[in-house]
PDB file of C-alpha atoms in Angstrom:
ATOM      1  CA  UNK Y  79     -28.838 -89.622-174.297  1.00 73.00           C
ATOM      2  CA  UNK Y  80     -29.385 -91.155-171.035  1.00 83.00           C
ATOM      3  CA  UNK Y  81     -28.910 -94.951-170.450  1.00 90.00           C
ATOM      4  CA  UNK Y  82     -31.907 -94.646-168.510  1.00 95.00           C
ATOM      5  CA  UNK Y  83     -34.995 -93.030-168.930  1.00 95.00           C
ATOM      6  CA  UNK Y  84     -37.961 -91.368-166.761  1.00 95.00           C
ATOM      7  CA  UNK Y  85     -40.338 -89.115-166.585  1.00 89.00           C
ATOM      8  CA  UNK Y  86     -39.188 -87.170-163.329  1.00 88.00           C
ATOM      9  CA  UNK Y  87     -42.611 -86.005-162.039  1.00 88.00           C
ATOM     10  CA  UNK Y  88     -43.963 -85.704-159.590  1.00 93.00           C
ATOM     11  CA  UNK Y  89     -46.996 -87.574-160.451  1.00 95.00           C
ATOM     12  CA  UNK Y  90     -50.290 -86.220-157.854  1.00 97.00           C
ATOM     13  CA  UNK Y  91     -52.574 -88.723-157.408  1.00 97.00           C
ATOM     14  CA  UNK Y  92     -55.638 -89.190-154.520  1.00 97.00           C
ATOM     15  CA  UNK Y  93     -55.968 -92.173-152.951  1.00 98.00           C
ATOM     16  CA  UNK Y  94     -57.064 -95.376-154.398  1.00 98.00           C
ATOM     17  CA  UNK Y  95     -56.187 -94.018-157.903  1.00 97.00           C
ATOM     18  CA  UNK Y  96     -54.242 -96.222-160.900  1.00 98.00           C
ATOM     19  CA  UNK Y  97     -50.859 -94.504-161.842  1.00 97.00           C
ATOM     20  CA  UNK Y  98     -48.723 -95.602-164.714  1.00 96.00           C
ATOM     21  CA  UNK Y  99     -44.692 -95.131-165.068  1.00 95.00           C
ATOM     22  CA  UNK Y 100     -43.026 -95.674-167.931  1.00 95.00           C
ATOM     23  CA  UNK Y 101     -39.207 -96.331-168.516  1.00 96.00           C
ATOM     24  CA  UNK Y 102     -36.635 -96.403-171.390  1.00 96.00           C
ATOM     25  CA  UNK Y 103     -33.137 -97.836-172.178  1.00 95.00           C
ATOM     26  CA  UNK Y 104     -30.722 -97.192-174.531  1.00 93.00           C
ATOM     27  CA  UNK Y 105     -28.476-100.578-173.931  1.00 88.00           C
ATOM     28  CA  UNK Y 106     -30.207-103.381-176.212  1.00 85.00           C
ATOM     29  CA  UNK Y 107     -27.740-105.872-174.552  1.00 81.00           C
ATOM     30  CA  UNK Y 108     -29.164-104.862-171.149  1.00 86.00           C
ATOM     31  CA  UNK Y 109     -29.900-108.264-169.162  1.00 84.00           C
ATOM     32  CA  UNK Y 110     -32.368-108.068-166.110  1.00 90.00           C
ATOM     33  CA  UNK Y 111     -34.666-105.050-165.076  1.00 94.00           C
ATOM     34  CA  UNK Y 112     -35.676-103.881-161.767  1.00 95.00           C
ATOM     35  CA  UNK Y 113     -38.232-100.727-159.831  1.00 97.00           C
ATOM     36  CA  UNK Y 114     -36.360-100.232-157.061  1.00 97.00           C
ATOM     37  CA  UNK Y 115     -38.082 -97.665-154.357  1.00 97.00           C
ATOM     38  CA  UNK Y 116     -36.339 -94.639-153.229  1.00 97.00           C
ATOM     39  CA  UNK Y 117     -38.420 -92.876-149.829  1.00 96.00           C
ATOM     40  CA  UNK Y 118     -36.745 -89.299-149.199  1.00 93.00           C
ATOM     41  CA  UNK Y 119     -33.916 -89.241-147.818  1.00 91.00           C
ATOM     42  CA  UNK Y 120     -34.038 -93.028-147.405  1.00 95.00           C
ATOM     43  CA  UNK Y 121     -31.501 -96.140-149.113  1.00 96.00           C
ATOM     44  CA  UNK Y 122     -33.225 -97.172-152.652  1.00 97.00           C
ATOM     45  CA  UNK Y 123     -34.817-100.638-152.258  1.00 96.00           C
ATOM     46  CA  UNK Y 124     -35.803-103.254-154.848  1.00 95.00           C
ATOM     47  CA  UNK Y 125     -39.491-103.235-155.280  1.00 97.00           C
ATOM     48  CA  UNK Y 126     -40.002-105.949-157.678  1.00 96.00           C
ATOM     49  CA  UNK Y 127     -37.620-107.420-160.761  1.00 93.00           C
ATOM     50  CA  UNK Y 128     -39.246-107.120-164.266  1.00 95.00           C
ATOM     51  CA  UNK Y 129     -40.038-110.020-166.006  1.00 90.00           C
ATOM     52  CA  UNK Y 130     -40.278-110.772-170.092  1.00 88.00           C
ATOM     53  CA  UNK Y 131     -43.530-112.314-169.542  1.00 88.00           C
ATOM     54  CA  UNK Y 132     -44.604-109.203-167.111  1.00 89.00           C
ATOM     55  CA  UNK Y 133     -45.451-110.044-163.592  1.00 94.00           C
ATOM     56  CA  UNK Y 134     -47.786-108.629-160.481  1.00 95.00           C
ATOM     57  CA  UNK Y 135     -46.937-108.592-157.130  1.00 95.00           C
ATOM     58  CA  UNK Y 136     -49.780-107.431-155.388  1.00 96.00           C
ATOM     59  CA  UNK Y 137     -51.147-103.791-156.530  1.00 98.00           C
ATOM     60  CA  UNK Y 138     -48.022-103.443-158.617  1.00 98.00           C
ATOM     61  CA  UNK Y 139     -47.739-105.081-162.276  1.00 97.00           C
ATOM     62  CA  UNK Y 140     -44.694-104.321-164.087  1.00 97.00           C
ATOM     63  CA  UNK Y 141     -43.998-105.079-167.794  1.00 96.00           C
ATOM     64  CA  UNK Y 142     -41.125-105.257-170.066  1.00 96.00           C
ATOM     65  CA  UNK Y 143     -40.941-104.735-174.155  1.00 94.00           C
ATOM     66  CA  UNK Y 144     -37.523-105.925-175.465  1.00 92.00           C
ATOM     67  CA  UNK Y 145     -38.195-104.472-178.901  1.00 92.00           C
ATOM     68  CA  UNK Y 146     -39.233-101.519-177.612  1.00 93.00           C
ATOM     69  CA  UNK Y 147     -36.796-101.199-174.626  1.00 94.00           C
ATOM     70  CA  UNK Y 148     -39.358-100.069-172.507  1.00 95.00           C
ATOM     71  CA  UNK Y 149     -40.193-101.050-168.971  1.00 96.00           C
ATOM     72  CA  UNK Y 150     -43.583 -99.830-167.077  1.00 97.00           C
ATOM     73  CA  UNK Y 151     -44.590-100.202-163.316  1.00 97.00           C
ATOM     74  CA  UNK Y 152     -48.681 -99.760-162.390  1.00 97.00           C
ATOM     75  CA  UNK Y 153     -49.662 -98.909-159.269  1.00 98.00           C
ATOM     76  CA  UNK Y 154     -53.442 -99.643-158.598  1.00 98.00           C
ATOM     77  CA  UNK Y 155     -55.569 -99.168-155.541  1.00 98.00           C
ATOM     78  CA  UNK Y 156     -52.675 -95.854-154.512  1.00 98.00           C
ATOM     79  CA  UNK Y 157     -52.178 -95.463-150.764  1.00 98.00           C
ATOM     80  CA  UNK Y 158     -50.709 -92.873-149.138  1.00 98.00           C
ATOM     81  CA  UNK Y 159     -47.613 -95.015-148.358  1.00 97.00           C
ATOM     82  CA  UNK Y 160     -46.633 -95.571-151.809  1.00 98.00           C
ATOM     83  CA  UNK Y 161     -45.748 -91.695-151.931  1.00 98.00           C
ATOM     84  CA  UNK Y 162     -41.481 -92.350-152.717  1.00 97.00           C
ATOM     85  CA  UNK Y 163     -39.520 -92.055-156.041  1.00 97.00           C
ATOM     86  CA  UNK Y 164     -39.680 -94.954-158.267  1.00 97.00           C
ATOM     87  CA  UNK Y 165     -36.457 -95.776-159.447  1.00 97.00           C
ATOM     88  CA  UNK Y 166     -36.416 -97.604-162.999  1.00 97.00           C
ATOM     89  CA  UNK Y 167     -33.043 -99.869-163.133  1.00 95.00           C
ATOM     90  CA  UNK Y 168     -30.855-101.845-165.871  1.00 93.00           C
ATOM     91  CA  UNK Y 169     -28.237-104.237-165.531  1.00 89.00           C
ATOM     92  CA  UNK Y 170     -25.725-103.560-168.589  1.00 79.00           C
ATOM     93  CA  UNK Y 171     -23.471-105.967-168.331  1.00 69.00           C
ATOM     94  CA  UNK Y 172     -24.169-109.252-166.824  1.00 54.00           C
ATOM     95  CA  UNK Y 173     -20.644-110.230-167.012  1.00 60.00           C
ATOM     96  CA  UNK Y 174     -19.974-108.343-164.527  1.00 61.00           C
ATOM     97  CA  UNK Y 175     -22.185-109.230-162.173  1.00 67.00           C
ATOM     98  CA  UNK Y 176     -24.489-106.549-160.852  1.00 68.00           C
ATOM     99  CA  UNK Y 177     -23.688-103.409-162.359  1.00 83.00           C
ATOM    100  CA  UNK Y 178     -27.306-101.145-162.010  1.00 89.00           C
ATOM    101  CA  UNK Y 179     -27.804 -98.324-164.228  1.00 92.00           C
ATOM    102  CA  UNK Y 180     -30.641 -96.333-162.448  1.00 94.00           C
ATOM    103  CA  UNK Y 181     -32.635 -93.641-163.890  1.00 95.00           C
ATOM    104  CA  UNK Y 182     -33.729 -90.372-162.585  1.00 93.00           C
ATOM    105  CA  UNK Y 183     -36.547 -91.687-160.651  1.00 95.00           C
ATOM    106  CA  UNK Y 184     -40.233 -90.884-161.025  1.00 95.00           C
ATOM    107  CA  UNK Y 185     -41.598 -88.993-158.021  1.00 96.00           C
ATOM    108  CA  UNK Y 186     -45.265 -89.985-156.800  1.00 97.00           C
ATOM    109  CA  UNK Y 187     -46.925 -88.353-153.914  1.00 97.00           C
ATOM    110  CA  UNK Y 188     -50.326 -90.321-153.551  1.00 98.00           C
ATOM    111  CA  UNK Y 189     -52.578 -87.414-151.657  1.00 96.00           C
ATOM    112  CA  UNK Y 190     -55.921 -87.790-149.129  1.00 95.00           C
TER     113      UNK Y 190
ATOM    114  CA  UNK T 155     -29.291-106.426-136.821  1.00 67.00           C
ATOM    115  CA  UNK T 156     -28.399-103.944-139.829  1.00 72.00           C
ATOM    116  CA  UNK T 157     -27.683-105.397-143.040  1.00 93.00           C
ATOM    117  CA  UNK T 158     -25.830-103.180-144.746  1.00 97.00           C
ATOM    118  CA  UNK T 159     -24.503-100.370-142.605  1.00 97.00           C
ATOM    119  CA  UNK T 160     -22.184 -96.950-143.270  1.00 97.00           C
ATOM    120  CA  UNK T 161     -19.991 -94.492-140.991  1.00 97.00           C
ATOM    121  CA  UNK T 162     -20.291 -91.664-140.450  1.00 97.00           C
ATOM    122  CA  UNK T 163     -24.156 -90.821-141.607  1.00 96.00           C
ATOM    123  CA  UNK T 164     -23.427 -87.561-142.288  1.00 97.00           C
ATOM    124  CA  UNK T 165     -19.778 -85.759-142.808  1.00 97.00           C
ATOM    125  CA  UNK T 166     -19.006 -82.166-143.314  1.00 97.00           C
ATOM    126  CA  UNK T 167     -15.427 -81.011-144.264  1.00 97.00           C
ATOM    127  CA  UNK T 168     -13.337 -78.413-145.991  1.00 97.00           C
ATOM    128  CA  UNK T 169     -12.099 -78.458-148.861  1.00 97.00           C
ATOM    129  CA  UNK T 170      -8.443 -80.311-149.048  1.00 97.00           C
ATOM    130  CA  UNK T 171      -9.395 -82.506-146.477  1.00 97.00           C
ATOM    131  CA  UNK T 172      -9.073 -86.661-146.663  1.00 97.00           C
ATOM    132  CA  UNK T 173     -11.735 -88.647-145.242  1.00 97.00           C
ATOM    133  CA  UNK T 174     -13.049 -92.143-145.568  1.00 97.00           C
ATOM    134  CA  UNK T 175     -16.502 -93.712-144.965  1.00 98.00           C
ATOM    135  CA  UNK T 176     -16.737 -97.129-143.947  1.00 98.00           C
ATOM    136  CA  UNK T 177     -19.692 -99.615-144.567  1.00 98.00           C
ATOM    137  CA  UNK T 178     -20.093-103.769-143.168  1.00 97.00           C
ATOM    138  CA  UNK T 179     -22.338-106.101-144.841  1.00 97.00           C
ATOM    139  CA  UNK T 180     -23.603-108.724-142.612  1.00 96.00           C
ATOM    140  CA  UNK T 181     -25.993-110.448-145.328  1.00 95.00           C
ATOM    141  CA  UNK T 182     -23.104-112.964-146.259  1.00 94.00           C
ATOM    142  CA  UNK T 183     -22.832-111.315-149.731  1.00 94.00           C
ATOM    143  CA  UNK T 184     -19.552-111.787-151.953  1.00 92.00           C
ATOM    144  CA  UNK T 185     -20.131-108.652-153.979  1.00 92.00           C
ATOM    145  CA  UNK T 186     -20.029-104.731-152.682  1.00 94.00           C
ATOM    146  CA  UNK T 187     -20.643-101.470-154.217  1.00 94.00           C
ATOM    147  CA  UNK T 188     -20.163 -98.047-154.376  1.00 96.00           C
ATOM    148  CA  UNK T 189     -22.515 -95.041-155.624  1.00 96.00           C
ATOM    149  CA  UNK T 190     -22.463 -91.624-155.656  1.00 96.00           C
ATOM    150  CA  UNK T 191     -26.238 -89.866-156.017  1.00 96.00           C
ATOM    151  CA  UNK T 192     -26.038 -86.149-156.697  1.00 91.00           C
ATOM    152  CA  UNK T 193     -27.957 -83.449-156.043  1.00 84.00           C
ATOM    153  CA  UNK T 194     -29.634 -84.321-159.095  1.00 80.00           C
ATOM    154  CA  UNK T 195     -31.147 -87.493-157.594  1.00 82.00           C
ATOM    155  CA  UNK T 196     -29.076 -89.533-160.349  1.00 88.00           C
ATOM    156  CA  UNK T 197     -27.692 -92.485-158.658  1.00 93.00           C
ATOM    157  CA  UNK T 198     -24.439 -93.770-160.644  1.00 93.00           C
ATOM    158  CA  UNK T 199     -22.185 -96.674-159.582  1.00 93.00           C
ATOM    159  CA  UNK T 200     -18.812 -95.874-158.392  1.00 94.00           C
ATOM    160  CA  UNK T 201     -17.152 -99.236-157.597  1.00 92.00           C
ATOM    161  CA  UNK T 202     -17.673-102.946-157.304  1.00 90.00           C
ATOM    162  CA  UNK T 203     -15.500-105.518-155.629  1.00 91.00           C
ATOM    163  CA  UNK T 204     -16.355-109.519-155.800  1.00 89.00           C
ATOM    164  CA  UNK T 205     -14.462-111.218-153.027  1.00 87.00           C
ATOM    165  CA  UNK T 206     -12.172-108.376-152.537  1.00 85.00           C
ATOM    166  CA  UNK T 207     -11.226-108.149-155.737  1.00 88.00           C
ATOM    167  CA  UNK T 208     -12.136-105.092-157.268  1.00 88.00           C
ATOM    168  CA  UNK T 209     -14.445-105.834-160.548  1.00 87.00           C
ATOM    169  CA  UNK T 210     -16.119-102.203-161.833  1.00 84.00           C
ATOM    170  CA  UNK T 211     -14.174 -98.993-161.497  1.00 85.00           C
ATOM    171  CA  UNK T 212     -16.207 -96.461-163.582  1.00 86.00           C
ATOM    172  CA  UNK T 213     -14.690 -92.865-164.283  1.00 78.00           C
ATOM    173  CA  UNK T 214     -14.171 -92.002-160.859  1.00 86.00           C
ATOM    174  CA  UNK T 215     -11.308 -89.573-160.003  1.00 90.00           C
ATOM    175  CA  UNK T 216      -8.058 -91.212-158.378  1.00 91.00           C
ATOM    176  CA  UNK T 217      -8.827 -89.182-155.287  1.00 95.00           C
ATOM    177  CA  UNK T 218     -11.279 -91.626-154.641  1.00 95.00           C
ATOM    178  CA  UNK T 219      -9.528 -95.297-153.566  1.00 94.00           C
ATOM    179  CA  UNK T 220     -11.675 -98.030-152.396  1.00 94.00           C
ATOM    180  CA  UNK T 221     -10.711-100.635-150.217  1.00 94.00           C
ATOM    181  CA  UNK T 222     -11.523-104.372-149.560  1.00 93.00           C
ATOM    182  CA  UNK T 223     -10.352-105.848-146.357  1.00 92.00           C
ATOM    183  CA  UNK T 224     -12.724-108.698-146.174  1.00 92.00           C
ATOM    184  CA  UNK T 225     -16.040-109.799-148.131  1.00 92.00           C
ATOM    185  CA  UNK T 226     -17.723-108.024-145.424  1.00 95.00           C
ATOM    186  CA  UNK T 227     -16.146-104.760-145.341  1.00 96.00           C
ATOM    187  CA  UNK T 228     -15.791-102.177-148.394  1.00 96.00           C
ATOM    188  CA  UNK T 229     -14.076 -98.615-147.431  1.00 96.00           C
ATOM    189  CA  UNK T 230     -13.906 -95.491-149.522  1.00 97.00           C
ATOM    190  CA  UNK T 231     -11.222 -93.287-148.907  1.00 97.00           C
ATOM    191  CA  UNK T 232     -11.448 -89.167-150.727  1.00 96.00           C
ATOM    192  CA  UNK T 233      -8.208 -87.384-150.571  1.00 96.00           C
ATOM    193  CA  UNK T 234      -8.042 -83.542-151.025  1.00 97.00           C
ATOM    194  CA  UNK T 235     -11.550 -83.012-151.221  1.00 97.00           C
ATOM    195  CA  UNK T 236     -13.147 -80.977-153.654  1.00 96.00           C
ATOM    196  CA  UNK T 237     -16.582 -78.983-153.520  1.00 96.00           C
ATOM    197  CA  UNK T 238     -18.353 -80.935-156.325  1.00 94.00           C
ATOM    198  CA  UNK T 239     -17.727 -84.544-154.048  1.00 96.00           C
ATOM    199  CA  UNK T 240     -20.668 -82.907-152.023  1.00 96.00           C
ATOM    200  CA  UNK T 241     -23.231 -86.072-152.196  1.00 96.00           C
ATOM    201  CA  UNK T 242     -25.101 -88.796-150.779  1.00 97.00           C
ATOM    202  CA  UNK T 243     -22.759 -92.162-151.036  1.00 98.00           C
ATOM    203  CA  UNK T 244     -24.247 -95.406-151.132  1.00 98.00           C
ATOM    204  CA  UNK T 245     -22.666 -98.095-149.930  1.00 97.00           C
ATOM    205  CA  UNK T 246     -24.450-101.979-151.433  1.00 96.00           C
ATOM    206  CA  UNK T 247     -23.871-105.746-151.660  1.00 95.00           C
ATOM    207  CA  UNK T 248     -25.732-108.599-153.424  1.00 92.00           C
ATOM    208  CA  UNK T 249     -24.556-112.192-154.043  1.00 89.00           C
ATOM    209  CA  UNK T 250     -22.442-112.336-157.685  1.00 86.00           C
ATOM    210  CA  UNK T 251     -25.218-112.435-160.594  1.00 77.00           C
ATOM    211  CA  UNK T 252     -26.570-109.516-162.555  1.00 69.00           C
ATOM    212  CA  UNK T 253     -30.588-110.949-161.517  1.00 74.00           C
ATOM    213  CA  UNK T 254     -29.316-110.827-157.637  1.00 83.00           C
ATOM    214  CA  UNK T 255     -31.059-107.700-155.637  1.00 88.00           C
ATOM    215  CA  UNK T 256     -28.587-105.206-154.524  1.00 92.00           C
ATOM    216  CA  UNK T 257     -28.914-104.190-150.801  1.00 95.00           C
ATOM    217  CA  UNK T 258     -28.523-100.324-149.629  1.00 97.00           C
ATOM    218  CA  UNK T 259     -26.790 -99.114-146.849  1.00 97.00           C
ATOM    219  CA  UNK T 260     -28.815 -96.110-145.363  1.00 97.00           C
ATOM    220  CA  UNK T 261     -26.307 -93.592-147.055  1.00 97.00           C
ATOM    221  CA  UNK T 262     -23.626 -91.200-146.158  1.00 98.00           C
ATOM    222  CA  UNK T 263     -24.694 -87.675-146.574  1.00 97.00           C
ATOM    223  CA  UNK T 264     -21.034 -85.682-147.799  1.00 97.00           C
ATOM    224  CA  UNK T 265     -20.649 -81.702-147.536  1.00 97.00           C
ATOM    225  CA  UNK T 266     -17.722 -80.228-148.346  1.00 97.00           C
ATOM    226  CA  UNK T 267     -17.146 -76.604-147.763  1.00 96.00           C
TER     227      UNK T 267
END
Protein backbone atom coordinates (compact mmCIF):
# COMPACT_ATOMS: atom_id res chain seq x y z
CA UNK A 1 0.00 0.00 0.00
CA UNK A 2 1.13 3.39 -0.72
CA UNK A 3 2.13 5.86 2.08
CA UNK A 4 0.34 8.25 0.10
CA UNK A 5 -2.72 8.26 -1.62
CA UNK A 6 -4.49 9.99 -4.81
CA UNK A 7 -6.70 9.74 -7.22
CA UNK A 8 -4.35 10.36 -10.36
CA UNK A 9 -6.88 11.96 -12.75
CA UNK A 10 -6.98 14.03 -14.66
CA UNK A 11 -9.91 15.79 -13.34
CA UNK A 12 -11.75 18.13 -16.59
CA UNK A 13 -13.37 20.87 -15.34
CA UNK A 14 -14.72 24.40 -17.25
CA UNK A 15 -14.05 27.40 -15.82
CA UNK A 16 -15.43 28.76 -12.68
CA UNK A 17 -16.36 25.17 -11.61
CA UNK A 18 -15.83 23.62 -7.75
CA UNK A 19 -13.41 20.55 -7.86
CA UNK A 20 -12.74 18.35 -4.91
CA UNK A 21 -9.37 16.17 -4.21
CA UNK A 22 -9.16 13.83 -1.81
CA UNK A 23 -5.99 12.25 -0.13
CA UNK A 24 -5.02 9.25 2.10
CA UNK A 25 -2.17 8.12 4.44
CA UNK A 26 -1.16 5.12 5.77
CA UNK A 27 1.38 6.63 8.63
CA UNK A 28 -0.97 7.44 11.77
CA UNK A 29 2.17 9.06 13.36
CA UNK A 30 2.39 11.39 10.34
CA UNK A 31 2.92 15.09 11.78
CA UNK A 32 2.11 18.09 9.38
CA UNK A 33 0.31 17.95 5.89
CA UNK A 34 0.83 19.95 2.88
CA UNK A 35 -0.80 20.46 -1.28
CA UNK A 36 2.08 21.31 -2.83
CA UNK A 37 1.59 22.35 -6.77
CA UNK A 38 3.40 20.61 -9.44
CA UNK A 39 2.97 22.76 -13.21
CA UNK A 40 4.45 20.37 -16.05
CA UNK A 41 7.58 20.13 -16.26
CA UNK A 42 7.97 22.72 -13.49
CA UNK A 43 9.69 22.35 -9.50
CA UNK A 44 6.63 21.24 -7.06
CA UNK A 45 5.68 24.23 -4.86
CA UNK A 46 3.83 24.40 -1.53
CA UNK A 47 0.37 25.61 -2.10
CA UNK A 48 -0.96 25.78 1.30
CA UNK A 49 -0.14 23.55 4.72
CA UNK A 50 -3.21 21.63 6.10
CA UNK A 51 -4.47 22.48 9.22
CA UNK A 52 -6.49 20.21 12.06
CA UNK A 53 -9.00 22.84 12.28
CA UNK A 54 -9.09 23.11 8.19
CA UNK A 55 -8.16 26.38 6.71
CA UNK A 56 -8.92 28.65 3.33
CA UNK A 57 -6.64 30.59 1.60
CA UNK A 58 -8.45 32.27 -0.92
CA UNK A 59 -10.48 29.87 -3.48
CA UNK A 60 -8.69 26.94 -1.91
CA UNK A 61 -9.99 25.27 1.51
CA UNK A 62 -8.18 22.32 2.58
CA UNK A 63 -9.20 19.93 5.41
CA UNK A 64 -7.68 17.29 7.45
CA UNK A 65 -9.43 14.08 9.37
CA UNK A 66 -6.90 12.48 11.80
CA UNK A 67 -9.19 9.52 12.42
CA UNK A 68 -9.76 9.08 9.11
CA UNK A 69 -6.26 9.94 7.71
CA UNK A 70 -7.65 11.78 5.06
CA UNK A 71 -6.69 15.15 3.68
CA UNK A 72 -8.93 17.12 0.91
CA UNK A 73 -8.07 20.35 -1.12
CA UNK A 74 -11.30 22.41 -2.88
CA UNK A 75 -10.81 24.46 -5.53
CA UNK A 76 -13.79 26.91 -6.13
CA UNK A 77 -14.32 29.61 -8.69
CA UNK A 78 -11.55 27.16 -11.29
CA UNK A 79 -9.43 29.31 -13.60
CA UNK A 80 -7.60 28.28 -16.26
CA UNK A 81 -4.32 28.82 -14.31
CA UNK A 82 -4.99 26.37 -11.72
CA UNK A 83 -4.58 23.61 -14.56
CA UNK A 84 -1.10 21.71 -12.67
CA UNK A 85 -0.91 18.43 -10.61
CA UNK A 86 -1.84 18.69 -7.08
CA UNK A 87 0.55 17.04 -5.07
CA UNK A 88 -0.90 15.67 -1.60
CA UNK A 89 2.21 15.54 1.01
CA UNK A 90 3.06 13.93 4.60
CA UNK A 91 5.73 14.51 6.89
CA UNK A 92 6.50 10.97 8.61
CA UNK A 93 8.81 11.65 10.87
CA UNK A 94 9.14 14.94 12.50
CA UNK A 95 12.26 13.94 14.15
CA UNK A 96 13.84 14.25 11.39
CA UNK A 97 13.03 17.32 10.30
CA UNK A 98 11.37 17.58 6.92
CA UNK A 99 11.14 14.34 5.43
CA UNK A 100 7.91 14.72 2.64
CA UNK A 101 6.23 11.71 1.53
CA UNK A 102 4.37 12.92 -1.68
CA UNK A 103 1.72 11.13 -3.45
CA UNK A 104 1.09 10.54 -7.03
CA UNK A 105 -0.42 13.81 -7.68
CA UNK A 106 -3.92 14.59 -8.91
CA UNK A 107 -3.91 16.10 -12.40
CA UNK A 108 -6.51 19.04 -13.09
CA UNK A 109 -6.80 20.74 -16.37
CA UNK A 110 -9.48 23.56 -15.74
CA UNK A 111 -10.85 24.06 -19.61
CA UNK A 112 -12.62 27.40 -21.45
CA UNK B 1 18.10 36.06 -7.70
CA UNK B 2 17.32 32.13 -7.80
CA UNK B 3 16.60 30.49 -4.69
CA UNK B 4 17.28 27.23 -5.10
CA UNK B 5 19.21 26.49 -8.26
CA UNK B 6 20.68 23.04 -10.11
CA UNK B 7 23.46 22.24 -12.88
CA UNK B 8 23.22 21.06 -15.51
CA UNK B 9 19.20 21.34 -16.37
CA UNK B 10 19.27 18.63 -18.43
CA UNK B 11 22.11 15.70 -18.79
CA UNK B 12 22.27 12.89 -21.21
CA UNK B 13 24.92 10.08 -20.82
CA UNK B 14 25.77 6.48 -21.48
CA UNK B 15 25.55 4.02 -19.56
CA UNK B 16 28.86 3.49 -17.19
CA UNK B 17 29.37 6.96 -17.08
CA UNK B 18 29.90 9.18 -13.59
CA UNK B 19 28.36 12.43 -13.38
CA UNK B 20 27.33 14.83 -10.68
CA UNK B 21 24.67 17.60 -10.52
CA UNK B 22 25.21 20.44 -8.41
CA UNK B 23 22.51 22.71 -6.72
CA UNK B 24 23.13 26.31 -4.27
CA UNK B 25 20.57 27.47 -1.95
CA UNK B 26 20.68 31.09 -1.38
CA UNK B 27 17.46 31.23 1.00
CA UNK B 28 19.80 30.90 4.16
CA UNK B 29 18.32 27.41 4.85
CA UNK B 30 20.24 24.81 7.18
CA UNK B 31 18.55 21.78 5.69
CA UNK B 32 18.91 20.30 1.85
CA UNK B 33 17.40 17.55 -0.03
CA UNK B 34 17.48 15.20 -2.57
CA UNK B 35 14.58 13.51 -4.78
CA UNK B 36 14.33 11.43 -7.48
CA UNK B 37 10.68 11.69 -9.50
CA UNK B 38 10.25 8.92 -12.04
CA UNK B 39 8.63 8.55 -14.98
CA UNK B 40 5.82 7.66 -12.94
CA UNK B 41 5.42 11.20 -11.57
CA UNK B 42 6.16 9.67 -7.95
CA UNK B 43 8.40 12.02 -6.24
CA UNK B 44 10.48 10.08 -3.39
CA UNK B 45 13.19 11.62 -1.18
CA UNK B 46 16.66 10.58 -1.76
CA UNK B 47 18.77 12.45 0.84
CA UNK B 48 18.74 15.08 3.53
CA UNK B 49 21.64 16.87 5.11
CA UNK B 50 21.13 19.49 8.22
CA UNK B 51 24.21 21.64 8.43
CA UNK B 52 26.23 19.34 6.38
CA UNK B 53 25.59 16.61 8.20
CA UNK B 54 23.83 14.10 6.42
CA UNK B 55 20.35 13.23 8.36
CA UNK B 56 17.99 10.87 5.81
CA UNK B 57 19.60 8.39 3.48
CA UNK B 58 16.64 6.28 2.19
CA UNK B 59 17.37 3.03 0.04
CA UNK B 60 19.33 4.66 -2.46
CA UNK B 61 22.06 2.63 -4.26
CA UNK B 62 25.81 3.39 -3.16
CA UNK B 63 26.38 4.63 -6.68
CA UNK B 64 24.70 7.54 -5.62
CA UNK B 65 27.04 9.75 -2.91
CA UNK B 66 25.90 13.07 -1.85
CA UNK B 67 27.96 15.73 -0.78
CA UNK B 68 27.84 18.74 1.66
CA UNK B 69 30.47 21.35 1.29
CA UNK B 70 28.68 24.15 2.95
CA UNK B 71 24.94 24.82 4.21
CA UNK B 72 24.54 26.32 0.91
CA UNK B 73 25.71 23.78 -1.40
CA UNK B 74 24.42 19.99 -1.68
CA UNK B 75 26.09 17.83 -4.69
CA UNK B 76 25.03 14.45 -5.98
CA UNK B 77 27.51 12.46 -7.50
CA UNK B 78 26.14 8.84 -9.82
CA UNK B 79 28.94 6.56 -10.63
CA UNK B 80 28.57 3.89 -13.41
CA UNK B 81 25.33 4.88 -14.48
CA UNK B 82 22.64 2.64 -15.09
CA UNK B 83 19.49 2.96 -17.50
CA UNK B 84 16.80 2.91 -14.75
CA UNK B 85 18.69 6.38 -13.01
CA UNK B 86 16.88 8.01 -16.09
CA UNK B 87 14.79 10.83 -14.02
CA UNK B 88 14.00 14.20 -13.05
CA UNK B 89 16.23 15.06 -9.71
CA UNK B 90 15.13 17.54 -7.38
CA UNK B 91 17.30 19.32 -5.57
CA UNK B 92 15.35 21.33 -2.01
CA UNK B 93 16.06 23.19 1.26
CA UNK B 94 13.84 24.43 4.12
CA UNK B 95 14.89 25.66 7.59
CA UNK B 96 15.11 22.37 10.21
CA UNK B 97 11.32 21.56 11.32
CA UNK B 98 8.99 19.03 9.80
CA UNK B 99 6.03 22.25 9.49
CA UNK B 100 8.92 24.33 7.49
CA UNK B 101 8.04 24.56 3.49
CA UNK B 102 10.53 22.83 1.41
CA UNK B 103 11.86 24.92 -1.56
CA UNK B 104 12.43 23.27 -5.22
CA UNK B 105 15.14 23.75 -7.37
CA UNK B 106 13.78 23.82 -11.05
CA UNK B 107 15.02 20.12 -11.57
CA UNK B 108 17.61 18.21 -13.40
CA UNK B 109 16.19 16.26 -16.21
CA UNK B 110 18.71 12.73 -16.32
CA UNK B 111 18.85 10.38 -19.57
CA UNK B 112 20.95 7.74 -19.66
CA UNK B 113 21.44 5.74 -22.75
Amino acid sequence: RKEVEQDPGPFNVPEGATVAFNCTYSNSASQSFFWYRQDCRKEPKLLMSVYSSGNEDGRFTAQLNRASQYISLLIRDSKLSDSATYLCVVNIDYNQGGKLIFGQGTELSVKP
Amino acid sequence: DTAVSQTPKYLVTQMGNDKSIKCEQNLGHDTMYWYKQDSKKFLKIMFSYNNKELIINETVPNRFSPKSPDKAHLNLHINSLELGDSAVYFCASSLWAAYNEQFFGPGTRLTVL
